[in-house]
CSV table of C-alpha atoms and ligand atoms in Angstrom, one decimal:
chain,number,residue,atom,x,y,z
L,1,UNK,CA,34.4,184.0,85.6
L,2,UNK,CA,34.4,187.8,86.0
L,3,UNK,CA,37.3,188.1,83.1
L,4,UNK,CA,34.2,186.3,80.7
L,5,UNK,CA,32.1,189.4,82.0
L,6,UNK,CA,34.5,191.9,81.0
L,7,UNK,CA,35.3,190.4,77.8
L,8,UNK,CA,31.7,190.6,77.0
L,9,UNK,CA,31.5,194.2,77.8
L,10,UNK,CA,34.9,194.9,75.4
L,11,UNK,CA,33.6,193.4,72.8
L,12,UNK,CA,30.3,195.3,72.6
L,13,UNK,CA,32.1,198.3,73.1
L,14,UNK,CA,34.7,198.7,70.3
L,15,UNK,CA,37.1,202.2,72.4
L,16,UNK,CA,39.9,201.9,73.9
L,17,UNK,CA,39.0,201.9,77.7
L,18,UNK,CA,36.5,201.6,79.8
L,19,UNK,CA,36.0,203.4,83.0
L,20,UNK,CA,34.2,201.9,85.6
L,21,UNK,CA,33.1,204.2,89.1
L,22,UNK,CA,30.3,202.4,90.6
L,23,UNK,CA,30.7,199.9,93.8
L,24,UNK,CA,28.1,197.5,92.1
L,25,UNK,CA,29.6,197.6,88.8
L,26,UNK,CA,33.2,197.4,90.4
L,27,UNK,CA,32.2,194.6,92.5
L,28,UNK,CA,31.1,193.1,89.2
L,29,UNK,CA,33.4,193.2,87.1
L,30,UNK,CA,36.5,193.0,89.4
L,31,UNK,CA,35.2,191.4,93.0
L,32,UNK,CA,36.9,194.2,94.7
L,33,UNK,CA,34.2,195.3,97.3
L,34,UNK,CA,35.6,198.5,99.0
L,35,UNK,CA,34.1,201.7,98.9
L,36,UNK,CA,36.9,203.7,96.7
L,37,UNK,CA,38.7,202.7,93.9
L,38,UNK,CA,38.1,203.0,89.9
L,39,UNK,CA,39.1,200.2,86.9
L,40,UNK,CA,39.9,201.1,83.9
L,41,UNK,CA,39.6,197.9,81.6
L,42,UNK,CA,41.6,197.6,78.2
L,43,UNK,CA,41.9,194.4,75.7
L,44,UNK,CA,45.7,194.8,77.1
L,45,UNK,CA,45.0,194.6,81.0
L,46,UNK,CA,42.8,195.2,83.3
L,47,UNK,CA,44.2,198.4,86.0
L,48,UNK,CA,42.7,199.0,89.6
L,49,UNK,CA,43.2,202.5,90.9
L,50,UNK,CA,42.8,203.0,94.5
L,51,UNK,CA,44.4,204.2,97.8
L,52,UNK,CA,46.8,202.6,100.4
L,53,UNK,CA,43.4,202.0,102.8
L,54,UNK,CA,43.0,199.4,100.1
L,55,UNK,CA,46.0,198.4,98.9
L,56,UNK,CA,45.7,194.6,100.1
L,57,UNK,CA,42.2,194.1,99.9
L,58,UNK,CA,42.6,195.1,95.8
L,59,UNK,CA,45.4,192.5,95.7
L,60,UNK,CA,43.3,189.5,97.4
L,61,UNK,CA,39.9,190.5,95.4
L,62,UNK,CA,40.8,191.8,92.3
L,63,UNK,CA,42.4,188.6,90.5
L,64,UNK,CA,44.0,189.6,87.3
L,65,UNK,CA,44.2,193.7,87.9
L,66,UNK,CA,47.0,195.2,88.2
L,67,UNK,CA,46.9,197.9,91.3
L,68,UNK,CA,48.0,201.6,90.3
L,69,UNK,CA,48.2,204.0,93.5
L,70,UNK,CA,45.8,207.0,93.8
L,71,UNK,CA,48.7,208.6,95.3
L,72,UNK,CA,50.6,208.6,92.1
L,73,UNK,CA,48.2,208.2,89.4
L,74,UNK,CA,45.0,208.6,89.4
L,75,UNK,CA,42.6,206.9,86.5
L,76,UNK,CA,42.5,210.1,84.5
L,77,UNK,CA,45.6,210.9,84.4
L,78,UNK,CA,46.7,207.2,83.4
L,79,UNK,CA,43.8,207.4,80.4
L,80,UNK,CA,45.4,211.0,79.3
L,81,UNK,CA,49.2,209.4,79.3
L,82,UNK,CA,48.1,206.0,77.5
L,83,UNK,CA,46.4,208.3,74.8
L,84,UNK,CA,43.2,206.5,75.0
L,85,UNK,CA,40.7,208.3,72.7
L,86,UNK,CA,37.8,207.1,72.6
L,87,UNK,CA,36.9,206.0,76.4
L,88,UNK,CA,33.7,203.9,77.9
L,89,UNK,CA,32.1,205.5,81.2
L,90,UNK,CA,29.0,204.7,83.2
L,91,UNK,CA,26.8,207.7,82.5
L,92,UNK,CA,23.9,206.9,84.8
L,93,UNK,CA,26.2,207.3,87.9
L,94,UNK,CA,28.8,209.5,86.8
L,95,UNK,CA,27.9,213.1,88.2
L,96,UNK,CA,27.7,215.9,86.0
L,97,UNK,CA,30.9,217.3,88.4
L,98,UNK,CA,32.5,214.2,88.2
L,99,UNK,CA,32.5,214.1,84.3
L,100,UNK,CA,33.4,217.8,83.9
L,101,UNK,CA,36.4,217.1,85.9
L,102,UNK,CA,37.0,214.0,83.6
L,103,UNK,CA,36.7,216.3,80.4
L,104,UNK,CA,39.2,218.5,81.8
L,105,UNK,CA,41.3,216.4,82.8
L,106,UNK,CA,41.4,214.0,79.1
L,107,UNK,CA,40.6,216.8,76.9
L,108,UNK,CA,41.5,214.8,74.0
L,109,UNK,CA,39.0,211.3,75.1
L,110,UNK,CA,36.1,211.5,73.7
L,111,UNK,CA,33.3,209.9,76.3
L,112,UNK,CA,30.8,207.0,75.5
L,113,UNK,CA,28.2,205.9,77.5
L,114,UNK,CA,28.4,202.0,78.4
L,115,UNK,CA,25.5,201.9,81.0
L,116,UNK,CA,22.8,200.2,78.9
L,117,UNK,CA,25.5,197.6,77.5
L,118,UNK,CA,26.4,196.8,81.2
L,119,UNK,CA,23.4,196.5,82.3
L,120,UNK,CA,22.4,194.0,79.7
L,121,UNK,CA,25.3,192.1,80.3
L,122,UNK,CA,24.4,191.9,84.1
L,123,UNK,CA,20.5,190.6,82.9
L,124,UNK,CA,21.5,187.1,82.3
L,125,UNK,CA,23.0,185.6,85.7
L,126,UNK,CA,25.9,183.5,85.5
L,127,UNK,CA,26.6,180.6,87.8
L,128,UNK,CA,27.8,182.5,90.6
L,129,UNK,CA,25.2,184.7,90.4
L,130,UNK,CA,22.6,182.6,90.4
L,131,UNK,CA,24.7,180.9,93.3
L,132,UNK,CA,24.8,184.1,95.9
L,133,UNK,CA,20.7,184.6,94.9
L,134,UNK,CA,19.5,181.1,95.9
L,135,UNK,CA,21.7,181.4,99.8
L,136,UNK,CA,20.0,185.0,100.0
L,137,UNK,CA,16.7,183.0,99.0
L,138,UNK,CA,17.5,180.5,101.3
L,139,UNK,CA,18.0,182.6,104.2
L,140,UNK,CA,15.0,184.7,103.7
L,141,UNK,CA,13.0,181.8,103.7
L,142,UNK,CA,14.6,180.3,107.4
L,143,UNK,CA,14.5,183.9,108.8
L,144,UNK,CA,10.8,184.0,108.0
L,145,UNK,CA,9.7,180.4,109.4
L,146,UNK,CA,11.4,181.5,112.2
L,147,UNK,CA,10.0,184.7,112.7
L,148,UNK,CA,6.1,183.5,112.0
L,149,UNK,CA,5.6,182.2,115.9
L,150,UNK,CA,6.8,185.6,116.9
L,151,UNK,CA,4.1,187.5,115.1
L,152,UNK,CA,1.3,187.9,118.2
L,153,UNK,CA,-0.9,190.6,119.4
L,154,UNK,CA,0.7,193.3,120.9
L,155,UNK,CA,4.1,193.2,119.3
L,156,UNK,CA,5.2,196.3,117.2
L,157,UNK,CA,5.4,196.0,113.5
L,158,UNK,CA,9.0,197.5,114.1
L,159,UNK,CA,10.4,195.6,116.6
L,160,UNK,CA,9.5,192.0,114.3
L,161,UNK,CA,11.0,193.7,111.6
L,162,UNK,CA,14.0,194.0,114.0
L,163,UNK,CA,13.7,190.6,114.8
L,164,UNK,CA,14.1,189.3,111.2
L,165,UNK,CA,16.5,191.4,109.9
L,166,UNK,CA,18.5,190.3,112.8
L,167,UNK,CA,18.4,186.7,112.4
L,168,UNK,CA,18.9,186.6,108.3
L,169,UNK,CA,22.8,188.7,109.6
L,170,UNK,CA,22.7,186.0,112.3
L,171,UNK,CA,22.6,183.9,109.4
L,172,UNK,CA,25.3,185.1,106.9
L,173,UNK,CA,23.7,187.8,105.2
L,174,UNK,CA,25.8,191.2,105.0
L,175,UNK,CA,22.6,193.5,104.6
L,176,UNK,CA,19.1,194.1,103.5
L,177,UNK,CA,17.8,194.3,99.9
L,178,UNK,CA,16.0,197.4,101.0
L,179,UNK,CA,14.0,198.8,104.0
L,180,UNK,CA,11.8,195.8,105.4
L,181,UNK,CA,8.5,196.2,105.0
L,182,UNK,CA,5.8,195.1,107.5
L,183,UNK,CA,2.4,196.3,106.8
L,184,UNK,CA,-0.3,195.0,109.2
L,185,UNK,CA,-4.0,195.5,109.6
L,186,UNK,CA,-4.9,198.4,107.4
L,187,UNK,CA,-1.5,199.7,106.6
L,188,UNK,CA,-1.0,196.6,104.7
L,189,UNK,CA,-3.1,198.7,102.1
L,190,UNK,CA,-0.3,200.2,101.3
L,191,UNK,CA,2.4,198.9,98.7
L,192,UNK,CA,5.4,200.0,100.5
L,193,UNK,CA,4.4,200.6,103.9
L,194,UNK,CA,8.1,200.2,106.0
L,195,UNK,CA,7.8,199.1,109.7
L,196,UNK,CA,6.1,201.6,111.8
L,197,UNK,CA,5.0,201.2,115.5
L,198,UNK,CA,1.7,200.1,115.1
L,199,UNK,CA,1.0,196.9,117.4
L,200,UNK,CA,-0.3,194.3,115.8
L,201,UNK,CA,-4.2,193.3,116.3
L,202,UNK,CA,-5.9,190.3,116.5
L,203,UNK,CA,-7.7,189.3,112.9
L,204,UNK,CA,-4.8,192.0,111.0
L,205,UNK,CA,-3.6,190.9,107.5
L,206,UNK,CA,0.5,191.3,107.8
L,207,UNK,CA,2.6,191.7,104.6
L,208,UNK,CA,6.2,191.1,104.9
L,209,UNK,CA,8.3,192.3,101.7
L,210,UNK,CA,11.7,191.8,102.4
L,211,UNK,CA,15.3,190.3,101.5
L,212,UNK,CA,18.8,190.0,102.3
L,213,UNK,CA,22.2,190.7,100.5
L,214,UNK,CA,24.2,187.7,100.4
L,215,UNK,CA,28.0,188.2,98.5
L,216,UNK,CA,26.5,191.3,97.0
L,217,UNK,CA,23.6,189.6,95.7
L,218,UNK,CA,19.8,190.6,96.9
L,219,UNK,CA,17.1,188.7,97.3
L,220,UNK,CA,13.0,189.6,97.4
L,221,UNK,CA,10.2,187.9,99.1
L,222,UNK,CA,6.7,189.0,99.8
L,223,UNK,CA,4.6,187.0,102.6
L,224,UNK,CA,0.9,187.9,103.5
L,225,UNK,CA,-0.4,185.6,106.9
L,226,UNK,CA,-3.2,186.6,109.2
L,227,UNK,CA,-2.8,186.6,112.8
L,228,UNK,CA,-5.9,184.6,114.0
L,229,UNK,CA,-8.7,183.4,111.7
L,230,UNK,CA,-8.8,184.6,108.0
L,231,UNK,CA,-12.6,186.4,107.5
L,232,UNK,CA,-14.7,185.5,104.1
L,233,UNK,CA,-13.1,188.9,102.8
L,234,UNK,CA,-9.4,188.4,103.7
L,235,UNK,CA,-9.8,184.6,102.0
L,236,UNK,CA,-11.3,185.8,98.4
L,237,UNK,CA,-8.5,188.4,97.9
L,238,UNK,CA,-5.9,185.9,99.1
L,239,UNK,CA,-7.2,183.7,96.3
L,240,UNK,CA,-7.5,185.8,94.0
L,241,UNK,CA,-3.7,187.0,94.2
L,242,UNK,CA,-2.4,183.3,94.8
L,243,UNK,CA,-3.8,182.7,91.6
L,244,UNK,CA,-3.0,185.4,89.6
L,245,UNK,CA,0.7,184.9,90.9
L,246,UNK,CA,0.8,180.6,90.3
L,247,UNK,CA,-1.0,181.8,87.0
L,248,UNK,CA,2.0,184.2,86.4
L,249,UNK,CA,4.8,182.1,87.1
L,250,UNK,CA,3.2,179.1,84.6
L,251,UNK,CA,4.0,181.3,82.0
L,252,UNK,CA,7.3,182.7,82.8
L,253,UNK,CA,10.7,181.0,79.8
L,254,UNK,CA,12.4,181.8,77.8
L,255,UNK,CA,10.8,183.8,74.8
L,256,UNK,CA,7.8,185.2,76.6
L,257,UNK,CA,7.3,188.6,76.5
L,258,UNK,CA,7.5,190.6,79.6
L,259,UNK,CA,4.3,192.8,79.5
L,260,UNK,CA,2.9,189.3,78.7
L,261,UNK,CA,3.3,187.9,81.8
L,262,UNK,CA,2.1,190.9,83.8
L,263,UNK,CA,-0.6,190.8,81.9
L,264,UNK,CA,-1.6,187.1,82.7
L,265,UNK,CA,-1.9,188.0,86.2
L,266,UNK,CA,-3.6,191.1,85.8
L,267,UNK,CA,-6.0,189.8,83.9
L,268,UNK,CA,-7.0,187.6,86.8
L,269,UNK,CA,-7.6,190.7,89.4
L,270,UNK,CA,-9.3,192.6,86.7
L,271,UNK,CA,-11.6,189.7,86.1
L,272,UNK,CA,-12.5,189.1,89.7
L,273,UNK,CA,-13.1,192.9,89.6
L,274,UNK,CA,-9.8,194.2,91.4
L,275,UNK,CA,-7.9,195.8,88.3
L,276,UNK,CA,-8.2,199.2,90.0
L,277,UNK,CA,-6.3,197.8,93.5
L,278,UNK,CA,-3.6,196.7,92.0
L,279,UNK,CA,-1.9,199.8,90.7
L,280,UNK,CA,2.1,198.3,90.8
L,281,UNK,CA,3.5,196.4,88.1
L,282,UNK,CA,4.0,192.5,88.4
L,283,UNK,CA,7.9,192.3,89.4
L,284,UNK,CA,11.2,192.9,88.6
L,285,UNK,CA,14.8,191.4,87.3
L,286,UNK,CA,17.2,192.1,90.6
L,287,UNK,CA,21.1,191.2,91.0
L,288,UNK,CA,23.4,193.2,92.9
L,289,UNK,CA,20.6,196.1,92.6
L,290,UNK,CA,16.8,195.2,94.0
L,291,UNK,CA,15.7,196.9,90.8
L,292,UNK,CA,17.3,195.3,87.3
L,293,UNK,CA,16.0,195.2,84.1
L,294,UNK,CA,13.6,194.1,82.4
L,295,UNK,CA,10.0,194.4,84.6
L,296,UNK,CA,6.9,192.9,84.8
L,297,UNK,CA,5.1,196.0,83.5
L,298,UNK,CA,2.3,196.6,81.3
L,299,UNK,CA,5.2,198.3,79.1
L,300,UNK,CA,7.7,196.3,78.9
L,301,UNK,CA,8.4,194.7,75.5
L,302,UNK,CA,11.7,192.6,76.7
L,303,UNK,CA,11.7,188.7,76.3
L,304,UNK,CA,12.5,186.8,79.0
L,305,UNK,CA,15.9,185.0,78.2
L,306,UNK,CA,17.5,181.7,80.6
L,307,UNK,CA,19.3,183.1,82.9
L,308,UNK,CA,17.4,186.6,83.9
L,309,UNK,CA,16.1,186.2,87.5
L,310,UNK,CA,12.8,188.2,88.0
L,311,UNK,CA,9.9,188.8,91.1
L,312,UNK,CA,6.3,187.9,90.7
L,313,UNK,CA,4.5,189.5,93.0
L,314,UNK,CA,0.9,190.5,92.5
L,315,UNK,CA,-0.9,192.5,94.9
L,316,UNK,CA,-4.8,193.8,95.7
L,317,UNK,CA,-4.9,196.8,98.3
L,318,UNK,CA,-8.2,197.9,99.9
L,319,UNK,CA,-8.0,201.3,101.6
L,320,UNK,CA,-9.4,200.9,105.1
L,321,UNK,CA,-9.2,197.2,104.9
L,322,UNK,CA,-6.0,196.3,103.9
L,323,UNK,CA,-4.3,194.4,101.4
L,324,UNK,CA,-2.2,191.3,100.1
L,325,UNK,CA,0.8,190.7,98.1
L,326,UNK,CA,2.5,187.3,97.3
L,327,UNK,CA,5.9,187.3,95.7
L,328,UNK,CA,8.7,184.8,94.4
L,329,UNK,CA,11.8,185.3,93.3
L,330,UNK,CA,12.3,183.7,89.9
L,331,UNK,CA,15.6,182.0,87.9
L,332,UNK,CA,14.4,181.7,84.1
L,333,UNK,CA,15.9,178.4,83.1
L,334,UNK,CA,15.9,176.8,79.3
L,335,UNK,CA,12.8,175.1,79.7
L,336,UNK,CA,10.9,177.1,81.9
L,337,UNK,CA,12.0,178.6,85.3
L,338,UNK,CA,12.3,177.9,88.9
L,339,UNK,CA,10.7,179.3,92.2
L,340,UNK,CA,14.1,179.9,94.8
L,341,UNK,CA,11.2,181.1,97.2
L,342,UNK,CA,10.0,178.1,99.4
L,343,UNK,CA,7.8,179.0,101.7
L,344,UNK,CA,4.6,178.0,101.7
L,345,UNK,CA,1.9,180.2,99.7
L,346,UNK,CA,-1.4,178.8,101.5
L,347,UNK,CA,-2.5,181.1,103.4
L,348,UNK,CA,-0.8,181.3,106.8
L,349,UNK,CA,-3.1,181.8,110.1
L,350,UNK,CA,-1.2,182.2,113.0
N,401,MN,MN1,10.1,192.9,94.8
């Protein structure tokens, strides 16, 4: 599986070598998931460089690499002896530092960026992708029902953040996606309002963005509930984004265009007269990184292809009221797509 992904990335690239630096793109190309090593990947063989700290983790994860010692060589110097001259590095995370000392080190390489290619090889999910995204789904989703009775007056915004972060670890998860975010009462105004220590109050709107990392692999799942009875006004915006996200994801296969989509579901807030509260765009592709491309954004051209997995999550924030979000994670398949979010969308009253 990850030798198809690296054969992908040769073939668009036609050097002799390509460098690779960062964990996620490591871990992607090679399954190796400690903190220090390099690969450099030829049509010849595939090398890992690293030190004795990792030494036997490199053997059991990286399959089909052969391990070179740090101590001996490192990845430069092995590039410079093999005479490789024209050689593929990951521009976007390789520091200005780190390529000088590259430069100096190969003076006779001559450096291409590969970043966009990988990142359009890692759009399109394969099956173990898609695999390690729908158990991060799944867990988010059990981690929330559980959480839901837990969610009473009085209780801090923090420590129920604590509480689900917690049990999706308890769970299998490695990590989070990103800092949760628990937004209650009027702070759920705001997009990416993280867990503060607000209590929570009787009649509050709470949204609950969040997600775990499962084998590498995030997830992303928005929630909005109301603790007690929903009000006339919390009900009509709740509406209003349930349908401009349902409306959203009836669109979403293969071949539509991405600023398309977001603009199905902003054409709904708009309409009802909430274009200006919803200032974010409509999602985003995610994969080892909570941000991927392409997006849900007024700009962005990209057609949705089988395979990409992207959020839908519109929102409507009312300062000094507050403010609801609803989002899904999203596998494009040939004929359409499908939600790996279950929990329920009606609107929760606890
Ligand atoms: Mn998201």
């Amino acid at each position: 599986m990850l030798k198809k992904r690296i054969q992908k990335l040769l073939s668009l690239f036609p050097g002799d070598a390509v460098l690779i630096t960062s964990p996620k793109n490591r871990y992607y190309f090679s399954g190796f998931t400690g903190t220090e090593a390099s690969l450099v990947l030829t049509n010849d063989a595939y090398y890992i460089f690293t030190d004795s700290r990792y030494h036997i983790q490199a053997k059991n994860e990286a399959k089909g690499f052969t391990l070179i010692d740090t101590a001996k060589t490192s990845a430069a110097d092995f590039i410079r002896e093999e005479g490789y001259r024209l050689v593929g590095f990951e521009e976007d995370t390789v520091s200005v530092e780190k390529f000088r000392t590259l430069s100096q080190k190969v003076p006779d390489a001559e450096w291409e960026g590969v970043s966009p290619l990988i990142s359009g090889i890692r759009k399109i999910k394969d099956e173990t992708e898609v695999a390690a995204i729908t158990r991060a789904a799944e867990i988010a989703d059990r981690a929330f029902s559980e959480l839901l009775p837990q969610i009473v007056p009085g209780k801090t915004e923090q420590e129920l953040a604590l509480t689900l972060e917690f049990t999706m670890r308890k769970m299998g998860a490695s990590g989070l996606s990103f800092d949760t975010i628990f937004a209650s009462g009027v702070r759920s105004a705001m997009p990416h309002g993280v867990a503060s220590d607000k209590k929570i109050e009787y009649g509050d709107f709470v949204t609950v963005d969040f997600g775990c990392v499962f084998h590498g692999y995030c997830s992303d799942m928005t929630r909005t509930v109301v603790v007690g009875k929903a009000n006339e006004k919390q009900k009509e915006i709740y509406d209003i984004v349930l349908s401009a996200q349902t409306a959203a994801l009836a669109a979403i296969r293969p071949g539509a265009v991405c600023k398309d989509i977001d603009a199905i579901a902003r054409g709904i807030i708009t309409d009802a007269g909430y274009g200006a509260n919803f200032g974010h765009g409509l999602g985003h592709s995610l994969g080892l990184d909570i941000h991927e491309l392409p997006s849900f954004s007024p700009r962005c051209e990209e057609t949705l292809a089988a395979g990409m997995l992207m959020t839908d999550e519109p929102g409507i924030y009312i300062e000094g009221f507050g403010g609801v979000r609803i989002e899904d994670l999203v596998l494009v398949t040939e004929d359409g797509c499908q939600i790996l979010s279950h929990t329920t969308k009606e609107l929760i009253e606890l």
